[in-house]
């Protein structure tokens, strides 16, 4: 099965990757279902992805279960060495992986590479697993008695990932899980599964034994199988809020460990003392990079005072008119298409709603079509001014290149906006005033805060996660929390006192 050649004009037949092998989905005659994968620049079907049935997912779980005892018993050093080799292989294949991401997701090549790099940083963090898994030791807590604790793997873990980061989000999960000694089933988005499949091939090449990383492509049926199967110990989910809430509730009831990241509406407050040109440049990248299909994209700008609002709109407008929108694999493009026709139409629909709601559409990208790719799933960047907090375009996640400007009179009014919003993923403040920045960071109700940084995605040795409806569960992705999520503590109390019998005791054991 050729999963590698994105330039091939024929429609590719994708497979699952189980037990170190490509496994074809059941054919349609035997009841197999398939999903369509598009090249969003061309607006054409590029691959057919099998959608795994319950039985197919169960076979993958059985394979991961069989691989666990062997892998769980390897030393952390051995596992770290696999991660070192995997890192080198991803670097070697960076261009190929970026093309796979760009041609199925639609983000431009430089952005695709950047996202793979951010995933690689988690692999680099996982290379330190011997140190990260070190336990604690209390010497001589009583005569001849020591207490120590260690972190052990959970078993089979599963990750369910969204379309918008087909490389990075899977790499938030499986390197940490596998380095901790678990086996892992990845259920990537069925919209762009080629890069995750290639990553699984590279893990095998790096020395991860067959079954340590299995990839099943699928939809709700696959997800539900993973959520209910008692052999799966932990579920890591990233996607939209309604599904995150469902995944969290369902898998928690099954007694699994769950972390479920959801949607977002990220605000950027621009104070009157901010450098407007820098703030406008930051907003261009944060709102329109990856066509706004990032959970950390800024979708709301909050200039404080009318003057700041006017200056910001004035600075943004020419920049947005000059934004180069085109083919995702053309190096000169700054923004590519959206992932599917349906998603493009949904985003366009939101712009229609904003106009009906009375927001001022300063720049209208709805009818944009690049001459070379008239059938692609394109929309130009859109900019709304005078958006109010009661409008749907403010309240709901649009997940496209649409920036809403909500003007605030004071800092307090600006701070109340993200604090009262249902989402609490990322947020930023642009100011030159340290007091304002510190006050903002302390009081804002969001999980990740940027001070003069528009997209504050924590580096891999910190942990990633939002608050409120942006995150269900209590352990974040990667960093120290990732280690805690993918391992569990065992505490041992040991007595070694040669020739001494403490005798029978029927009271509560106490250390003396
Ligand atoms: P999605 O929720 O539609 O899909 C995510 C995953 O869930 C996919 O693997 C999909 O196959 C599966 N799924 C879809 N419907 C399901 C159902 N009914 N039952 C069970 N599983 C189902 O999300 P998406 O459109 O792929 O991704 C975009 C969303 O992800 C946005 O809301 C974005 O904000 C969010 N996201 C959040 C973060 C974060 O860290 N907070 C990061 C990236 C993306």
PDB file of N, CA and C in Angstrom, residues 369-409:
ATOM      1  N   UNK A 369     -11.055  33.088  -4.225  1.00  0.00           N
ATOM      2  CA  UNK A 369     -10.652  31.835  -4.892  1.00  0.00           C
ATOM      3  C   UNK A 369      -9.317  32.076  -5.568  1.00  0.00           C
ATOM      4  N   UNK A 370      -8.261  31.306  -5.297  1.00  0.00           N
ATOM      5  CA  UNK A 370      -7.018  31.531  -6.036  1.00  0.00           C
ATOM      6  C   UNK A 370      -7.201  31.081  -7.491  1.00  0.00           C
ATOM      7  N   UNK A 371      -6.661  31.867  -8.426  1.00  0.00           N
ATOM      8  CA  UNK A 371      -6.878  31.577  -9.853  1.00  0.00           C
ATOM      9  C   UNK A 371      -6.428  30.163 -10.205  1.00  0.00           C
ATOM     10  N   UNK A 372      -5.307  29.733  -9.615  1.00  0.00           N
ATOM     11  CA  UNK A 372      -4.773  28.409  -9.992  1.00  0.00           C
ATOM     12  C   UNK A 372      -5.576  27.255  -9.405  1.00  0.00           C
ATOM     13  N   UNK A 373      -6.297  27.508  -8.339  1.00  0.00           N
ATOM     14  CA  UNK A 373      -6.983  26.404  -7.652  1.00  0.00           C
ATOM     15  C   UNK A 373      -8.431  26.791  -7.332  1.00  0.00           C
ATOM     16  N   UNK A 374      -9.219  26.987  -8.359  1.00  0.00           N
ATOM     17  CA  UNK A 374     -10.582  27.481  -8.118  1.00  0.00           C
ATOM     18  C   UNK A 374     -11.471  26.490  -7.369  1.00  0.00           C
ATOM     19  N   UNK A 375     -11.084  25.186  -7.380  1.00  0.00           N
ATOM     20  CA  UNK A 375     -11.937  24.190  -6.703  1.00  0.00           C
ATOM     21  C   UNK A 375     -11.486  23.891  -5.276  1.00  0.00           C
ATOM     22  N   UNK A 376     -10.372  24.524  -4.853  1.00  0.00           N
ATOM     23  CA  UNK A 376      -9.855  24.271  -3.497  1.00  0.00           C
ATOM     24  C   UNK A 376     -10.811  24.812  -2.445  1.00  0.00           C
ATOM     25  N   UNK A 377     -10.599  24.371  -1.200  1.00  0.00           N
ATOM     26  CA  UNK A 377     -11.520  24.748  -0.110  1.00  0.00           C
ATOM     27  C   UNK A 377     -11.043  26.051   0.532  1.00  0.00           C
ATOM     28  N   UNK A 378     -10.974  27.097  -0.295  1.00  0.00           N
ATOM     29  CA  UNK A 378     -10.382  28.353   0.180  1.00  0.00           C
ATOM     30  C   UNK A 378     -11.426  29.319   0.720  1.00  0.00           C
ATOM     31  N   UNK A 379     -10.948  30.151   1.625  1.00  0.00           N
ATOM     32  CA  UNK A 379     -11.677  31.352   2.041  1.00  0.00           C
ATOM     33  C   UNK A 379     -10.567  32.346   2.391  1.00  0.00           C
ATOM     34  N   UNK A 380     -10.764  33.609   2.091  1.00  0.00           N
ATOM     35  CA  UNK A 380      -9.752  34.599   2.450  1.00  0.00           C
ATOM     36  C   UNK A 380      -9.907  34.992   3.912  1.00  0.00           C
ATOM     37  N   UNK A 381      -8.911  35.691   4.441  1.00  0.00           N
ATOM     38  CA  UNK A 381      -8.995  36.146   5.827  1.00  0.00           C
ATOM     39  C   UNK A 381     -10.139  37.142   5.995  1.00  0.00           C
ATOM     40  N   UNK A 382     -10.858  37.044   7.102  1.00  0.00           N
ATOM     41  CA  UNK A 382     -11.980  37.951   7.377  1.00  0.00           C
ATOM     42  C   UNK A 382     -11.702  38.691   8.694  1.00  0.00           C
ATOM     43  N   UNK A 383     -12.102  39.949   8.723  1.00  0.00           N
ATOM     44  CA  UNK A 383     -11.894  40.761   9.931  1.00  0.00           C
ATOM     45  C   UNK A 383     -13.195  41.479  10.290  1.00  0.00           C
ATOM     46  N   UNK A 384     -13.684  41.206  11.492  1.00  0.00           N
ATOM     47  CA  UNK A 384     -14.884  41.871  12.008  1.00  0.00           C
ATOM     48  C   UNK A 384     -14.501  42.902  13.056  1.00  0.00           C
ATOM     49  N   UNK A 385     -15.147  44.054  13.006  1.00  0.00           N
ATOM     50  CA  UNK A 385     -15.005  45.057  14.072  1.00  0.00           C
ATOM     51  C   UNK A 385     -16.363  45.191  14.778  1.00  0.00           C
ATOM     52  N   UNK A 386     -16.338  45.828  15.935  1.00  0.00           N
ATOM     53  CA  UNK A 386     -17.574  46.093  16.703  1.00  0.00           C
ATOM     54  C   UNK A 386     -18.363  44.822  17.005  1.00  0.00           C
ATOM     55  N   UNK A 387     -17.646  43.753  17.316  1.00  0.00           N
ATOM     56  CA  UNK A 387     -18.311  42.504  17.721  1.00  0.00           C
ATOM     57  C   UNK A 387     -18.692  42.640  19.190  1.00  0.00           C
ATOM     58  N   UNK A 388     -19.884  42.117  19.533  1.00  0.00           N
ATOM     59  CA  UNK A 388     -20.337  42.183  20.936  1.00  0.00           C
ATOM     60  C   UNK A 388     -20.366  40.786  21.548  1.00  0.00           C
ATOM     61  N   UNK A 389     -20.293  40.751  22.866  1.00  0.00           N
ATOM     62  CA  UNK A 389     -20.190  39.458  23.571  1.00  0.00           C
ATOM     63  C   UNK A 389     -21.455  38.612  23.455  1.00  0.00           C
ATOM     64  N   UNK A 390     -22.583  39.224  23.027  1.00  0.00           N
ATOM     65  CA  UNK A 390     -23.800  38.409  22.902  1.00  0.00           C
ATOM     66  C   UNK A 390     -23.952  37.804  21.505  1.00  0.00           C
ATOM     67  N   UNK A 391     -22.999  38.043  20.625  1.00  0.00           N
ATOM     68  CA  UNK A 391     -23.122  37.530  19.251  1.00  0.00           C
ATOM     69  C   UNK A 391     -22.617  36.097  19.152  1.00  0.00           C
ATOM     70  N   UNK A 392     -23.206  35.326  18.242  1.00  0.00           N
ATOM     71  CA  UNK A 392     -22.756  33.926  18.061  1.00  0.00           C
ATOM     72  C   UNK A 392     -21.305  33.871  17.577  1.00  0.00           C
ATOM     73  N   UNK A 393     -20.922  34.836  16.719  1.00  0.00           N
ATOM     74  CA  UNK A 393     -19.537  34.784  16.212  1.00  0.00           C
ATOM     75  C   UNK A 393     -18.529  35.016  17.329  1.00  0.00           C
ATOM     76  N   UNK A 394     -18.985  35.587  18.455  1.00  0.00           N
ATOM     77  CA  UNK A 394     -18.091  35.735  19.605  1.00  0.00           C
ATOM     78  C   UNK A 394     -18.150  34.506  20.508  1.00  0.00           C
ATOM     79  N   UNK A 395     -19.361  33.995  20.676  1.00  0.00           N
ATOM     80  CA  UNK A 395     -19.529  32.922  21.674  1.00  0.00           C
ATOM     81  C   UNK A 395     -19.023  31.575  21.168  1.00  0.00           C
ATOM     82  N   UNK A 396     -19.152  31.321  19.851  1.00  0.00           N
ATOM     83  CA  UNK A 396     -18.878  29.977  19.340  1.00  0.00           C
ATOM     84  C   UNK A 396     -17.505  29.897  18.674  1.00  0.00           C
ATOM     85  N   UNK A 397     -16.939  28.708  18.684  1.00  0.00           N
ATOM     86  CA  UNK A 397     -15.642  28.498  18.023  1.00  0.00           C
ATOM     87  C   UNK A 397     -15.889  28.384  16.517  1.00  0.00           C
ATOM     88  N   UNK A 398     -15.241  29.240  15.729  1.00  0.00           N
ATOM     89  CA  UNK A 398     -15.433  29.216  14.271  1.00  0.00           C
ATOM     90  C   UNK A 398     -14.389  28.314  13.627  1.00  0.00           C
ATOM     91  N   UNK A 399     -13.179  28.335  14.110  1.00  0.00           N
ATOM     92  CA  UNK A 399     -12.071  27.500  13.644  1.00  0.00           C
ATOM     93  C   UNK A 399     -11.740  27.756  12.173  1.00  0.00           C
ATOM     94  N   UNK A 400     -11.648  29.051  11.869  1.00  0.00           N
ATOM     95  CA  UNK A 400     -11.277  29.466  10.522  1.00  0.00           C
ATOM     96  C   UNK A 400     -10.602  30.820  10.598  1.00  0.00           C
ATOM     97  N   UNK A 401     -10.219  31.385   9.432  1.00  0.00           N
ATOM     98  CA  UNK A 401      -9.465  32.648   9.442  1.00  0.00           C
ATOM     99  C   UNK A 401     -10.369  33.865   9.624  1.00  0.00           C
ATOM    100  N   UNK A 402     -11.005  33.936  10.773  1.00  0.00           N
ATOM    101  CA  UNK A 402     -11.970  35.009  11.056  1.00  0.00           C
ATOM    102  C   UNK A 402     -11.593  35.613  12.406  1.00  0.00           C
ATOM    103  N   UNK A 403     -11.218  36.891  12.397  1.00  0.00           N
ATOM    104  CA  UNK A 403     -10.857  37.553  13.650  1.00  0.00           C
ATOM    105  C   UNK A 403     -11.947  38.546  14.030  1.00  0.00           C
ATOM    106  N   UNK A 404     -12.395  38.454  15.269  1.00  0.00           N
ATOM    107  CA  UNK A 404     -13.408  39.385  15.770  1.00  0.00           C
ATOM    108  C   UNK A 404     -12.745  40.399  16.691  1.00  0.00           C
ATOM    109  N   UNK A 405     -12.993  41.674  16.444  1.00  0.00           N
ATOM    110  CA  UNK A 405     -12.486  42.710  17.344  1.00  0.00           C
ATOM    111  C   UNK A 405     -13.637  43.147  18.256  1.00  0.00           C
ATOM    112  N   UNK A 406     -13.420  42.944  19.568  1.00  0.00           N
ATOM    113  CA  UNK A 406     -14.393  43.383  20.571  1.00  0.00           C
ATOM    114  C   UNK A 406     -13.731  44.530  21.318  1.00  0.00           C
ATOM    115  N   UNK A 407     -14.286  45.712  21.221  1.00  0.00           N
ATOM    116  CA  UNK A 407     -13.640  46.872  21.854  1.00  0.00           C
ATOM    117  C   UNK A 407     -14.011  46.963  23.326  1.00  0.00           C
ATOM    118  N   UNK A 408     -13.022  47.285  24.159  1.00  0.00           N
ATOM    119  CA  UNK A 408     -13.278  47.440  25.604  1.00  0.00           C
ATOM    120  C   UNK A 408     -12.837  48.841  26.013  1.00  0.00           C
ATOM    121  N   UNK A 409     -13.549  49.384  27.024  1.00  0.00           N
ATOM    122  CA  UNK A 409     -13.193  50.746  27.458  1.00  0.00           C
ATOM    123  C   UNK A 409     -12.051  50.717  28.474  1.00  0.00           C
TER     124      UNK A 409
END
